C-alpha cells in the first residue's frame, strides 16, 4: 500500500487466505517471514477480522478515485461483510451505509482479471434492470471500448441479492430519474430502430408503477418536466430519430389508429413515437396503462389531436332522427348512470351543457377530411359517411341507420370514443318498441335482463333544448315508439272509403291480439300428439288433414290421449278444405301437419275469461278488426302459452318443458324451452288468437333473428282459443325454411303503419295526354 513504517500489529502476512479476501491492495508486511514463531512473536496478522475489513474498505474508498480489483475477490469480500452484519459484529447503518462503500466495475471482464471501478453509494445503484436497457448499453459500450460505472449489481454480484437489497437498501429496479439516465445513455449509443422495444419496456415499468400507486405525484411531475427539456431526447420516432417533448420537435404523439397514421405519417408537423414490433400482449399494454401514462405526461394519442371536418351539401328534415334521440335520452342517462358511474359523474359535472346545445342537421351528402387540432395540416383523402358528430352538431344523411347514429352520439358521453355496448343497448330498446313491445315489457327487460334500473328520484333528468325537435313532433317519431313514461294505447282505425284494405293490416296496432301472432286455419281435431323426436324432424308443407278426436286435459296441466283412436295415427289425407292454405307437416315427409285440439283445465279463470269464440268477428279482414284492450291481448297470449305448455309437458314430461314466462314476462324471443334428456334444447314461440279464420300473424325482428339462428331448433306454435276450455295448436318448425319452399303455405309480408303511410303517401293526378303521372301533392 505504501513504503512507510508501520506497527507490526497493523500488518498482514501475505497469506493465501488473506489475499483472497483483501486482494493486492492491503497492508502486507515485507519481506515475508518464513518463521512461524517469529511472525507470532512480532505480532503480524495472519487472519482478517470484520473490523479489519472495515478499516481496509475505508482505506480503499479514501485512497483513489479509480480502484482496481478482481471481481471474485470483491464478491468474497462483500460476502465476508454480510456475515459480519448477520452476526452483529458490523453495524451496517453506522459503519457501511454512510460511505460510498460498494465497488462497481467500469467495464466487463472475467472475474479473475483485475478490473477498474469506483465505489458508489447504495442510493446510486440498483440491483437489476428488467427492461434489458442496461445490458444493451453495456454491449454497445464494450464494442466501442468506452468505460462508465455499471450501476446494476446483479451481474457483478449475482449471489449477494439479499445482502445488497435487504441489508444495504439498494433499490431492486432503477428509479424514475435513473431510468431517464439509462434512456439518455441508451440514446447516445444506439439508433431508435434498434432499441425502440427496450424504451417501450421502460414505459411499461412506469405505467405499472403509476397503476399500482408506487409513483407519487412528484415522480410524475419530474418525468413530465424532464421530457419537456430539449436535451432529454429519449423518445424513438417512426422517422428513426430521438426526440423530446420540447416544442421545437413539433407535435409528438403515438398512433392509436393505423388508418390515421397512414394519413399523417408523411406530415412534417407530426412525430410518431415508434416502440418497435409489439406482441399482442404488448399492444394491449400500450392501449391500456401505457396510453394512460403517456396522456398524463403529455404524449397524446393521434385520435385525440385529429378531428373530422365535415363537408356536406343539401339539407333535409331532421324530425325523425332528432325525435329518436329525444325519445331515447332517458335510456341513455339510465345506462350511463348504471354502467359507467365515473363517466356519468364527469359528464354531469363538466359537460352536461352539451345536451342543451346539441343540434341535429340532416344533409343529402356527407363526407369529411382529417385535420390536426390547432394546426393547418390536413390529409388529402376525403371520406364519405352517413353520420358525424363534430362539436355540438350531429350531421346525418337521410339514409343513416339508427345504430350508426347511436354509435356516433356515444362519442358525446365517452370523451370522443365510440361505445358499442351503449349503442347496442339503445338500439335494442328502439327495436323492441318498433316491434310492438309494450312499455311495461321494455321496462321489464331493461331492469331484469340488462340490469339497468330507473334513475334515483333525486337525480335530475337530462334534456335537450326546446328547439332540438320541432314542437309538433315531440311525440315519438313513429307510431311504434312510445315514450318511456307513457303506456301504449291501441289506436282505433276508421275505414277509409276509396282505399283498398290491406292484408295483413296497415297498422298492426289496430289488429286484435297484437301481442300474439296468427295464421288462418280450419278447426281440425286430431288425436296424435307430437313427440320429442317428431319435433326434431324436418318440417314439410302438406294439405290440411281432418283426422280428429278430442283430447282433454285433466288435472293440473296434464294431457291424456283418447286410446280409442290410436289407429288413426299416421293416416294421410290429401283433402284441402275450401281454399285455405295448406298446413305444416310435423311428420318427416309423410303425413300432414298436426293440428291438435286441447281442452284446458285448471287454468287461471282470469285468463279463461278472454278466450271467446271469434269465428264471427271478421278478423280475417284486418280492416274490420275489433280492437281489444291491451290487458285482454296479454291474457290471450298467456292463455295460449299455457295451452302449449300443457300440451308439451303432458307428452314430454314436465321436467323437460319450461315455460319461461310462467311467473312474469321474460322478454326472450321464445316462450317455451324443450330440454329433453340427452338432447339439444328446442325453442317454441307461441302466437295465440281467439279468431279462427285469421291467416296472418305478427313476428318481431328479434324473434325472427332468433329463428334464423336456431333453424330446426325453433318452432312457432299457433294457438286458436275455442271458448274457455279448448285450443287448437299448430306447430311450424323452422319457419324461415318454410318461407323459402316453393309452395305458398307460409309467406312474408311487410306491414305499414297508418302514420308511415300518411307521411310517405303521394297523390298524383293522371292526365290523358301525359305518358307518366305528374306529382301533384306531397304529404310531408
XYZ file of C-alpha atoms in Angstrom:
780
model
C 0.000 0.000 0.000
C 2.889 2.345 0.786
C 6.600 2.416 1.717
C 6.084 3.803 5.215
C 6.899 2.146 8.509
C 4.003 0.577 10.462
C 3.426 -1.231 13.661
C 3.566 -4.988 13.219
C 0.086 -5.321 14.731
C -1.309 -3.315 11.785
C 0.229 -5.503 9.076
C -0.844 -8.784 7.497
C 1.210 -11.682 6.428
C 0.723 -12.158 2.691
C -1.030 -15.476 3.024
C -3.432 -17.005 0.504
C -6.449 -16.753 2.799
C -5.763 -13.065 3.416
C -5.008 -12.180 -0.217
C -8.177 -13.960 -1.465
C -10.202 -11.623 0.758
C -8.278 -8.342 0.565
C -6.646 -8.657 -2.813
C -3.432 -6.958 -3.750
C -4.189 -3.593 -2.156
C -3.704 -4.334 1.577
C -1.061 -3.606 4.318
C 1.156 -6.645 3.796
C 4.484 -6.996 5.723
C 7.621 -7.040 3.600
C 9.579 -9.148 3.360
C 7.524 -12.229 4.088
C 8.929 -14.054 7.152
C 9.216 -17.804 6.851
C 9.460 -18.465 10.614
C 6.081 -19.079 12.188
C 7.370 -18.348 15.712
C 8.937 -15.051 14.612
C 5.733 -13.938 12.879
C 3.815 -14.742 16.030
C 6.256 -13.041 18.344
C 6.419 -9.891 16.230
C 2.579 -9.741 16.057
C 1.789 -9.870 12.317
C -1.830 -10.674 11.465
C -2.481 -13.953 9.715
C -6.279 -13.707 9.558
C -8.777 -10.919 8.758
C -11.402 -9.804 11.275
C -14.589 -7.863 10.407
C -13.185 -4.731 11.996
C -10.010 -5.202 9.889
C -12.173 -5.467 6.764
C -13.948 -2.179 7.583
C -10.585 -0.414 8.059
C -9.274 -1.738 4.744
C -12.537 -0.714 2.992
C -12.230 2.815 4.341
C -8.652 2.940 3.039
C -9.787 1.777 -0.419
C -12.507 4.417 -0.559
C -10.177 7.231 0.501
C -7.087 6.210 -1.431
C -8.062 6.907 -5.062
C -10.916 7.620 -7.406
C -10.435 4.574 -9.600
C -9.715 1.341 -7.798
C -8.587 -1.943 -9.342
C -9.552 -5.352 -8.043
C -10.634 -8.803 -9.159
C -14.389 -9.314 -9.064
C -14.136 -12.789 -7.496
C -12.105 -11.267 -4.668
C -14.633 -8.408 -4.199
C -17.515 -10.896 -4.150
C -15.743 -12.783 -1.372
C -15.045 -9.544 0.496
C -18.732 -8.455 0.489
C -19.799 -11.963 1.422
C -17.485 -11.686 4.436
C -19.054 -8.303 5.275
C -22.560 -9.796 5.058
C -21.549 -12.479 7.546
C -20.333 -9.781 9.932
C -23.624 -7.912 9.570
C -25.582 -11.091 10.248
C -23.530 -11.856 13.405
C -23.796 -8.286 14.650
C -20.075 -7.580 14.505
C -20.655 -4.906 11.863
C -23.248 -2.158 12.197
C -24.228 -1.648 8.579
C -26.235 1.528 9.113
C -23.414 3.163 11.089
C -20.255 1.760 9.558
C -21.199 0.853 5.993
C -24.111 2.771 4.504
C -22.910 6.358 5.144
C -19.939 5.655 2.874
C -19.686 5.092 -0.857
C -18.897 1.531 0.042
C -19.977 -0.617 -2.939
C -17.447 -1.283 -5.691
C -18.802 -1.171 -9.264
C -16.661 -2.004 -12.291
C -16.324 0.436 -15.196
C -16.258 -2.326 -17.806
C -16.842 -6.018 -18.059
C -14.076 -8.622 -17.789
C -13.530 -12.141 -16.478
C -13.925 -12.361 -12.718
C -10.308 -13.474 -12.274
C -8.889 -10.422 -14.086
C -8.224 -7.129 -12.414
C -10.845 -4.540 -13.338
C -11.017 -0.805 -12.707
C -14.049 0.530 -10.902
C -15.490 3.030 -8.435
C -17.037 2.949 -5.008
C -20.619 4.205 -5.034
C -23.382 4.744 -2.530
C -26.233 2.245 -2.280
C -28.646 5.049 -3.221
C -26.958 5.461 -6.615
C -27.196 1.789 -7.563
C -29.919 -0.743 -8.322
C -29.991 -4.480 -8.362
C -31.479 -5.326 -11.755
C -32.962 -3.696 -14.853
C -35.835 -5.890 -16.129
C -36.178 -3.836 -19.322
C -32.836 -5.006 -20.716
C -31.686 -1.448 -21.410
C -28.569 -1.759 -19.263
C -27.396 -4.933 -20.980
C -27.922 -3.221 -24.345
C -25.868 -0.263 -23.189
C -23.096 -2.476 -21.807
C -22.929 -4.429 -25.062
C -22.662 -1.254 -27.152
C -20.034 0.302 -24.897
C -17.972 -2.877 -24.820
C -17.794 -2.829 -28.617
C -16.603 0.781 -28.572
C -14.183 0.287 -25.674
C -15.773 3.036 -23.554
C -15.984 2.967 -19.774
C -18.649 4.124 -17.294
C -19.874 2.879 -13.904
C -22.102 -0.158 -14.056
C -24.836 0.608 -11.602
C -26.622 -2.724 -11.981
C -25.218 -5.078 -9.320
C -26.908 -8.347 -10.363
C -24.235 -9.081 -12.972
C -21.258 -8.232 -10.747
C -22.550 -9.836 -7.525
C -25.136 -12.480 -8.506
C -25.019 -14.286 -5.119
C -25.440 -11.191 -2.929
C -29.014 -10.163 -3.749
C -30.295 -10.331 -0.186
C -27.295 -8.503 1.309
C -27.424 -5.572 -1.085
C -31.219 -5.180 -1.409
C -32.392 -6.118 2.079
C -29.418 -5.181 4.294
C -27.908 -2.285 2.344
C -31.152 -0.980 0.860
C -30.116 -0.984 -2.784
C -33.282 -0.469 -4.961
C -34.347 -3.583 -6.787
C -35.003 -1.688 -10.034
C -33.988 1.777 -11.242
C -35.955 4.779 -10.038
C -37.653 7.238 -12.410
C -34.610 9.506 -12.563
C -32.279 6.535 -13.020
C -34.367 5.206 -15.897
C -34.212 8.611 -17.568
C -30.430 8.444 -17.204
C -30.474 4.913 -18.642
C -32.553 6.059 -21.630
C -30.259 9.015 -22.227
C -27.270 6.675 -22.197
C -29.136 4.272 -24.499
C -29.995 7.020 -26.990
C -26.336 8.035 -27.109
C -25.083 4.581 -28.105
C -27.870 3.164 -30.323
C -30.240 4.203 -33.111
C -34.008 4.226 -32.305
C -34.927 1.311 -34.549
C -32.516 -0.976 -32.647
C -33.724 -0.234 -29.129
C -37.311 1.072 -29.531
C -38.701 -2.035 -27.870
C -36.432 -1.510 -24.857
C -37.811 2.005 -24.467
C -41.286 0.504 -24.506
C -40.287 -1.766 -21.603
C -39.323 1.294 -19.591
C -42.690 2.894 -20.306
C -44.404 -0.306 -19.179
C -42.473 -0.157 -15.893
C -43.511 3.451 -15.360
C -47.125 2.659 -16.230
C -47.246 -0.293 -13.826
C -45.792 1.790 -11.012
C -48.358 4.505 -11.719
C -51.192 1.981 -11.729
C -50.055 0.313 -8.502
C -49.708 3.612 -6.689
C -45.936 3.253 -6.246
C -45.386 6.571 -8.002
C -46.038 9.800 -6.176
C -47.178 12.966 -7.892
C -43.654 14.349 -7.580
C -42.340 11.433 -9.654
C -44.871 12.115 -12.419
C -44.118 15.847 -12.440
C -40.380 15.135 -12.572
C -40.852 12.794 -15.513
C -43.107 15.229 -17.367
C -40.784 18.213 -16.819
C -37.702 16.206 -17.758
C -39.193 15.012 -21.047
C -40.064 18.605 -21.983
C -36.389 19.614 -21.893
C -34.618 19.998 -25.202
C -31.722 17.728 -24.215
C -33.872 14.808 -22.972
C -34.098 13.128 -26.372
C -35.155 9.653 -25.247
C -38.290 9.091 -27.389
C -37.796 6.951 -30.535
C -39.825 8.029 -33.575
C -41.093 6.498 -36.786
C -38.508 8.599 -38.647
C -35.714 6.857 -36.695
C -34.767 9.929 -34.682
C -34.612 10.669 -30.969
C -36.870 13.485 -29.770
C -38.181 15.004 -26.557
C -41.426 16.834 -25.856
C -39.771 20.195 -26.390
C -41.878 22.383 -28.745
C -39.031 22.573 -31.248
C -39.753 18.955 -32.231
C -43.351 19.781 -33.153
C -46.324 17.593 -32.225
C -45.216 14.289 -30.676
C -47.921 11.637 -30.324
C -48.480 7.899 -30.553
C -50.577 6.248 -33.243
C -53.660 4.561 -31.816
C -55.279 4.294 -35.249
C -53.477 2.756 -38.211
C -55.736 4.489 -40.722
C -54.998 7.902 -39.253
C -51.331 7.041 -39.050
C -51.217 6.376 -42.781
C -52.942 9.672 -43.460
C -50.432 11.756 -41.483
C -47.191 9.775 -41.449
C -45.661 11.999 -44.168
C -46.662 15.234 -42.421
C -43.703 17.180 -41.079
C -45.692 18.652 -38.211
C -46.183 15.274 -36.517
C -43.658 12.926 -34.933
C -44.963 9.434 -34.175
C -43.442 7.532 -31.285
C -42.319 4.131 -32.505
C -41.993 1.306 -29.984
C -40.913 -1.362 -32.457
C -42.707 -4.606 -33.238
C -45.106 -5.394 -30.409
C -46.741 -8.686 -29.483
C -50.482 -8.941 -28.894
C -49.883 -8.678 -25.154
C -47.689 -5.624 -25.666
C -50.374 -3.963 -27.794
C -52.888 -4.482 -25.014
C -50.474 -2.834 -22.582
C -49.944 0.035 -25.000
C -53.674 0.630 -25.385
C -54.207 0.374 -21.629
C -51.817 1.510 -18.932
C -49.088 2.874 -21.205
C -51.629 5.031 -23.064
C -52.872 6.404 -19.734
C -49.311 7.228 -18.674
C -48.484 8.972 -21.951
C -51.660 11.032 -21.723
C -50.594 12.257 -18.259
C -47.046 13.203 -19.255
C -48.171 14.995 -22.419
C -47.946 12.418 -25.223
C -51.452 12.338 -26.741
C -52.970 9.652 -28.915
C -53.245 10.638 -32.572
C -57.022 10.283 -32.497
C -57.169 12.932 -29.743
C -55.344 15.566 -31.811
C -57.197 14.866 -35.047
C -60.741 15.844 -35.839
C -63.027 15.199 -38.783
C -64.014 18.345 -40.628
C -67.437 17.770 -42.193
C -68.188 18.622 -45.802
C -71.818 18.396 -46.825
C -74.336 19.543 -49.373
C -78.094 19.879 -49.313
C -80.325 19.833 -46.285
C -83.214 17.685 -45.155
C -85.807 17.349 -42.434
C -84.278 16.307 -39.119
C -87.547 15.420 -37.393
C -87.243 11.636 -37.423
C -83.659 11.414 -36.224
C -83.958 14.195 -33.651
C -87.158 12.636 -32.304
C -85.471 9.258 -31.962
C -82.621 10.720 -29.895
C -85.061 12.738 -27.818
C -87.086 9.610 -27.091
C -84.004 7.558 -26.182
C -82.332 10.211 -23.993
C -83.823 8.881 -20.700
C -82.498 5.412 -21.541
C -79.074 6.906 -22.341
C -78.950 8.546 -18.918
C -80.025 5.393 -17.112
C -77.475 3.217 -18.922
C -74.513 5.546 -18.287
C -75.558 6.083 -14.659
C -75.582 2.321 -14.035
C -72.760 1.054 -16.242
C -70.305 3.969 -16.245
C -70.569 5.794 -12.927
C -67.315 7.725 -13.304
C -68.206 8.793 -16.828
C -71.645 9.859 -15.640
C -70.282 11.982 -12.788
C -67.702 13.608 -15.036
C -70.300 14.400 -17.691
C -72.821 15.639 -15.143
C -70.308 17.995 -13.545
C -68.451 19.335 -16.563
C -70.223 18.591 -19.814
C -73.986 18.353 -19.257
C -74.407 21.674 -21.087
C -73.523 19.849 -24.297
C -77.036 18.438 -24.347
C -78.698 21.833 -24.429
C -76.535 22.968 -27.340
C -76.695 19.781 -29.411
C -78.148 20.117 -32.906
C -79.113 17.517 -35.490
C -78.585 18.545 -39.112
C -79.768 16.225 -41.868
C -77.975 16.605 -45.203
C -78.141 14.959 -48.606
C -74.437 14.157 -48.948
C -71.854 13.960 -46.191
C -68.090 13.443 -46.173
C -65.125 14.560 -44.103
C -61.389 15.085 -44.070
C -58.965 14.705 -41.184
C -57.444 17.851 -39.659
C -54.873 18.405 -36.892
C -56.242 20.426 -33.988
C -54.690 23.865 -33.744
C -52.729 23.380 -36.961
C -53.294 23.877 -40.665
C -52.279 20.370 -41.668
C -54.858 18.045 -43.136
C -54.786 14.778 -45.023
C -55.551 14.709 -48.718
C -58.175 11.962 -48.562
C -61.921 12.578 -48.436
C -64.199 10.003 -46.837
C -67.922 9.545 -47.253
C -70.030 8.757 -44.186
C -73.669 8.618 -43.075
C -73.339 10.491 -39.766
C -70.726 12.560 -37.980
C -70.556 14.317 -34.619
C -68.476 17.472 -34.715
C -68.593 19.724 -31.693
C -72.230 20.290 -30.781
C -73.595 19.309 -34.182
C -74.604 15.817 -35.283
C -74.641 15.613 -39.073
C -76.570 12.746 -40.661
C -77.857 11.773 -44.069
C -81.422 10.648 -44.623
C -80.093 7.121 -45.207
C -78.220 6.949 -41.881
C -79.469 3.985 -39.856
C -80.315 4.349 -36.192
C -77.478 2.123 -34.961
C -74.853 4.243 -36.742
C -76.379 7.379 -35.262
C -76.323 5.872 -31.779
C -72.684 4.846 -32.188
C -71.820 8.381 -33.230
C -73.797 10.033 -30.414
C -71.970 7.821 -27.888
C -68.900 9.996 -28.526
C -70.733 12.834 -26.807
C -70.595 10.963 -23.493
C -67.404 8.891 -23.797
C -64.762 11.538 -24.474
C -64.932 11.217 -28.242
C -64.717 7.414 -28.276
C -67.348 5.053 -29.632
C -69.060 2.763 -27.106
C -70.560 -0.231 -28.881
C -72.386 -1.628 -25.844
C -74.090 1.715 -25.275
C -75.304 1.833 -28.877
C -76.425 -1.801 -28.832
C -78.457 -1.238 -25.669
C -80.289 1.750 -27.132
C -80.822 0.032 -30.464
C -82.358 -2.935 -28.665
C -84.770 -0.649 -26.803
C -85.738 1.054 -30.044
C -86.189 -2.276 -31.841
C -88.370 -3.681 -29.071
C -90.616 -0.628 -29.214
C -90.925 -0.692 -33.004
C -91.661 -4.423 -32.972
C -94.695 -3.851 -30.780
C -93.436 -4.436 -27.254
C -95.390 -2.533 -24.637
C -93.629 -0.052 -22.363
C -94.077 -2.476 -19.489
C -92.340 -5.249 -21.459
C -89.459 -2.994 -22.401
C -89.085 -1.826 -18.831
C -89.138 -5.388 -17.510
C -86.474 -6.435 -19.992
C -84.239 -3.446 -19.231
C -84.440 -3.847 -15.466
C -84.300 -7.642 -15.168
C -82.266 -8.700 -18.189
C -79.988 -5.728 -18.796
C -79.772 -4.792 -15.086
C -80.400 -1.098 -15.774
C -82.742 0.217 -13.046
C -84.608 3.528 -13.126
C -82.748 6.654 -12.049
C -82.903 7.622 -8.376
C -85.618 10.181 -7.720
C -83.130 12.843 -6.685
C -81.182 12.557 -9.966
C -82.108 15.385 -12.397
C -83.275 14.151 -15.789
C -81.283 15.067 -18.874
C -82.957 17.008 -21.642
C -82.169 18.610 -24.961
C -83.041 22.203 -25.744
C -86.638 23.121 -26.508
C -85.687 23.649 -30.158
C -83.994 20.274 -30.525
C -87.166 18.797 -32.014
C -89.966 20.826 -33.541
C -92.861 21.230 -31.119
C -95.371 19.332 -33.175
C -93.243 16.219 -33.295
C -92.121 15.948 -29.687
C -94.190 12.791 -29.738
C -92.387 9.571 -30.760
C -91.005 9.505 -34.317
C -93.226 6.612 -35.368
C -96.407 5.072 -34.116
C -94.408 2.162 -32.742
C -92.182 4.240 -30.423
C -93.798 5.173 -27.148
C -92.209 7.470 -24.558
C -90.756 5.590 -21.557
C -93.223 7.172 -19.144
C -96.374 6.646 -21.173
C -98.241 3.339 -21.570
C -99.049 2.064 -25.017
C -102.565 2.726 -26.188
C -104.242 0.861 -29.046
C -105.305 3.002 -31.969
C -108.784 2.690 -33.421
C -108.981 2.521 -37.179
C -111.637 4.020 -39.356
C -112.317 2.511 -42.699
C -111.249 4.984 -45.355
C -113.520 4.805 -48.371
C -111.774 4.533 -51.705
C -108.709 2.765 -50.285
C -108.408 -0.974 -50.672
C -107.995 -2.759 -47.353
C -104.544 -4.267 -46.867
C -103.933 -7.811 -45.680
C -102.080 -8.091 -43.248
C -103.386 -4.853 -41.703
C -101.928 -1.441 -42.420
C -101.110 -0.981 -38.762
C -100.507 -3.988 -36.523
C -101.549 -1.918 -33.529
C -105.128 -1.806 -34.828
C -105.432 -5.546 -35.144
C -106.727 -7.808 -32.381
C -104.272 -9.704 -30.193
C -101.281 -7.501 -31.005
C -99.001 -9.219 -28.502
C -99.605 -12.601 -30.174
C -99.339 -13.862 -33.732
C -101.759 -15.523 -36.061
C -102.262 -17.852 -39.011
C -105.546 -18.881 -40.562
C -106.610 -22.483 -40.153
C -109.781 -24.591 -40.247
C -110.823 -26.178 -36.960
C -109.436 -29.697 -37.121
C -109.093 -32.113 -34.250
C -106.558 -34.914 -34.182
C -105.620 -37.497 -31.607
C -101.950 -37.525 -32.383
C -99.590 -35.555 -30.161
C -96.091 -34.716 -31.432
C -93.325 -36.457 -29.528
C -89.886 -35.084 -28.828
C -88.438 -36.989 -31.747
C -91.128 -35.632 -34.034
C -90.261 -32.099 -33.028
C -86.743 -32.757 -34.220
C -87.792 -33.971 -37.662
C -87.694 -31.721 -40.722
C -90.954 -29.947 -41.473
C -92.567 -30.096 -44.880
C -95.704 -28.461 -46.164
C -98.739 -30.522 -46.951
C -102.523 -30.217 -47.127
C -104.667 -29.936 -44.050
C -105.929 -33.160 -42.630
C -109.178 -33.824 -40.778
C -108.369 -36.780 -38.595
C -109.611 -35.534 -35.278
C -110.637 -36.928 -31.948
C -110.982 -34.553 -28.959
C -108.151 -34.582 -26.440
C -108.908 -33.465 -22.908
C -106.509 -32.006 -20.428
C -107.322 -33.233 -16.967
C -105.810 -32.302 -13.634
C -103.084 -29.736 -13.243
C -101.644 -29.129 -16.697
C -101.944 -32.771 -17.701
C -102.575 -34.206 -21.175
C -104.242 -37.551 -21.915
C -104.815 -39.267 -25.210
C -108.049 -40.969 -26.200
C -106.997 -44.634 -26.602
C -109.872 -45.425 -28.927
C -108.284 -43.532 -31.762
C -104.735 -44.840 -31.728
C -105.389 -46.489 -35.074
C -105.754 -43.021 -36.590
C -102.033 -42.243 -36.187
C -100.151 -41.836 -39.407
C -103.284 -41.677 -41.599
C -102.616 -39.401 -44.563
C -105.212 -37.302 -46.329
C -104.887 -35.207 -49.445
C -108.116 -33.305 -48.861
C -107.988 -29.486 -48.678
C -110.726 -27.506 -47.026
C -112.127 -24.770 -49.316
C -109.234 -22.541 -50.395
C -107.474 -22.415 -47.034
C -103.679 -22.600 -47.234
C -102.095 -25.968 -46.660
C -100.712 -26.664 -43.181
C -97.296 -27.696 -41.957
C -96.317 -31.307 -41.578
C -94.508 -32.485 -38.460
C -94.005 -35.956 -39.878
C -90.847 -36.218 -41.922
C -92.153 -36.112 -45.472
C -95.098 -38.447 -44.911
C -98.168 -37.170 -43.126
C -99.515 -33.642 -42.942
C -99.112 -31.292 -40.014
C -100.747 -31.861 -36.679
C -103.438 -29.505 -35.522
C -104.318 -30.583 -32.025
C -107.387 -29.581 -30.113
C -106.649 -29.370 -26.417
C -109.163 -28.936 -23.633
C -107.854 -26.596 -20.932
C -108.485 -27.321 -17.292
C -107.253 -25.766 -14.065
C -106.090 -22.582 -15.757
C -106.400 -19.094 -14.361
C -110.027 -18.051 -14.572
C -108.978 -14.510 -15.448
C -107.129 -15.853 -18.433
C -110.008 -18.024 -19.453
C -112.364 -15.071 -19.484
C -110.789 -13.726 -22.666
C -110.935 -16.991 -24.585
C -114.056 -16.376 -26.570
C -115.243 -17.723 -29.866
C -114.128 -15.287 -32.538
C -115.363 -17.111 -35.586
C -117.737 -14.330 -36.463
C -115.566 -11.376 -35.620
C -114.296 -10.781 -39.085
C -110.671 -10.938 -38.035
C -109.754 -12.446 -41.348
C -110.399 -8.998 -42.762
C -107.989 -6.828 -40.842
C -109.601 -3.591 -41.883
C -112.695 -4.568 -39.931
C -110.860 -5.962 -36.951
C -112.200 -5.431 -33.477
C -109.766 -3.643 -31.186
C -109.089 -5.451 -27.910
C -107.697 -3.807 -24.815
C -104.024 -4.383 -24.011
C -104.824 -6.454 -20.914
C -107.128 -8.690 -22.973
C -104.415 -9.236 -25.573
C -101.938 -10.037 -22.821
C -104.271 -12.593 -21.248
C -104.938 -14.137 -24.651
C -101.216 -14.565 -25.141
C -100.680 -16.085 -21.706
C -103.592 -18.486 -22.160
C -102.086 -19.599 -25.469
C -98.722 -20.159 -23.811
C -100.409 -22.125 -21.030
C -102.120 -24.341 -23.604
C -98.872 -25.134 -25.434
C -97.068 -25.722 -22.148
C -99.707 -28.214 -21.019
C -99.655 -29.913 -24.396
C -95.867 -30.385 -24.463
C -95.472 -31.125 -20.756
C -98.071 -33.879 -20.955
C -96.269 -35.519 -23.856
C -92.624 -34.958 -22.931
C -92.847 -34.691 -19.156
C -92.926 -31.524 -17.024
C -89.221 -31.712 -16.262
C -88.386 -31.447 -19.969
C -90.560 -28.409 -20.738
C -90.092 -24.948 -19.247
C -92.484 -22.032 -19.643
C -90.138 -19.055 -19.355
C -92.976 -16.539 -18.916
C -94.879 -18.530 -16.304
C -94.128 -16.146 -13.453
C -93.624 -12.921 -15.412
C -92.747 -11.743 -18.908
C -89.108 -12.573 -19.660
C -88.591 -10.529 -22.824
C -86.961 -13.520 -24.571
C -87.691 -14.214 -28.259
C -89.329 -17.501 -27.249
C -91.879 -18.611 -24.684
C -91.134 -22.295 -24.054
C -87.895 -24.285 -23.930
C -87.831 -28.035 -24.525
C -84.814 -29.717 -22.935
C -85.114 -33.497 -23.484
C -82.669 -35.622 -21.558
C -79.590 -36.196 -23.663
C -80.858 -33.977 -26.479
C -80.353 -30.416 -27.666
C -82.664 -27.662 -26.493
C -85.523 -26.546 -28.742
C -87.378 -23.254 -28.542
C -91.053 -22.540 -29.096
C -92.582 -19.115 -29.675
C -96.346 -19.082 -29.034
C -98.764 -16.984 -31.092
C -102.336 -17.056 -29.799
C -105.649 -15.657 -31.018
C -109.368 -16.090 -30.311
C -110.194 -15.748 -34.022
C -110.267 -18.919 -36.098
C -110.101 -17.508 -39.615
C -107.106 -15.156 -39.382
C -104.368 -16.151 -41.793
C -101.623 -13.711 -40.727
C -99.649 -13.014 -37.592
C -97.038 -10.566 -36.319
C -93.448 -11.586 -35.520
C -90.846 -9.206 -34.115
C -87.406 -8.701 -35.721
C -85.847 -10.098 -32.553
C -87.919 -13.262 -32.790
C -87.163 -13.665 -36.493
C -83.457 -13.185 -35.942
C -83.588 -15.845 -33.234
C -85.437 -18.153 -35.643
C -82.690 -17.691 -38.242
C -80.001 -18.506 -35.687
C -81.676 -21.630 -34.310
C -83.020 -23.135 -37.553
C -84.614 -26.513 -36.893
C -84.381 -25.883 -33.147
C -87.003 -23.146 -33.381
C -90.758 -23.594 -33.845
C -93.782 -21.364 -33.798
C -96.835 -22.759 -32.040
C -100.005 -21.140 -33.372
C -102.928 -21.379 -30.964
C -106.621 -20.697 -31.650
C -108.536 -20.474 -28.386
C -112.020 -22.048 -28.666
C -114.055 -20.889 -25.729
C -112.605 -21.164 -22.269
C -111.561 -24.813 -22.289
C -110.339 -25.752 -25.771
C -107.486 -24.722 -28.032
C -106.260 -25.721 -31.488
C -102.468 -25.894 -31.719
C -100.401 -25.978 -34.920
C -96.610 -26.311 -34.872
C -94.421 -24.656 -37.519
C -90.861 -25.941 -37.328
C -88.105 -23.758 -38.812
C -90.422 -21.054 -40.237
C -87.593 -19.474 -42.191
C -87.162 -22.707 -44.137
C -90.891 -22.953 -44.733
C -90.998 -19.454 -46.165
C -88.426 -20.411 -48.803
C -90.209 -23.522 -50.036
C -91.964 -23.396 -53.369
C -95.487 -23.875 -52.047
C -97.254 -20.838 -50.614
C -98.104 -22.209 -47.173
C -96.117 -19.539 -45.308
C -95.186 -16.157 -46.760
C -93.522 -12.937 -45.720
C -95.406 -9.641 -45.510
C -94.443 -6.027 -44.829
C -96.860 -4.145 -42.600
C -97.140 -0.357 -42.904
C -98.332 1.748 -40.017
C -101.009 4.329 -40.647
C -98.616 7.144 -39.792
C -95.929 5.817 -42.129
C -98.435 5.608 -44.952
C -99.642 9.111 -44.233
C -96.135 10.583 -44.160
C -94.970 8.891 -47.351
C -98.102 8.730 -49.487
C -98.074 10.818 -52.662
C -101.253 11.691 -54.503
C -100.975 12.112 -58.270
C -103.408 13.278 -60.900
C -103.394 11.428 -64.195
C -103.706 13.432 -67.414
C -104.942 11.807 -70.566
C -102.265 13.447 -72.704
C -99.424 12.518 -70.430
C -97.497 9.265 -70.543
C -96.412 9.461 -66.932
C -98.073 10.686 -63.764
C -97.156 14.137 -62.519
C -96.728 14.676 -58.798
C -99.477 16.902 -57.606
C -99.255 16.968 -53.882
C -96.817 15.531 -51.345
C -97.634 14.788 -47.753
C -94.802 15.853 -45.501
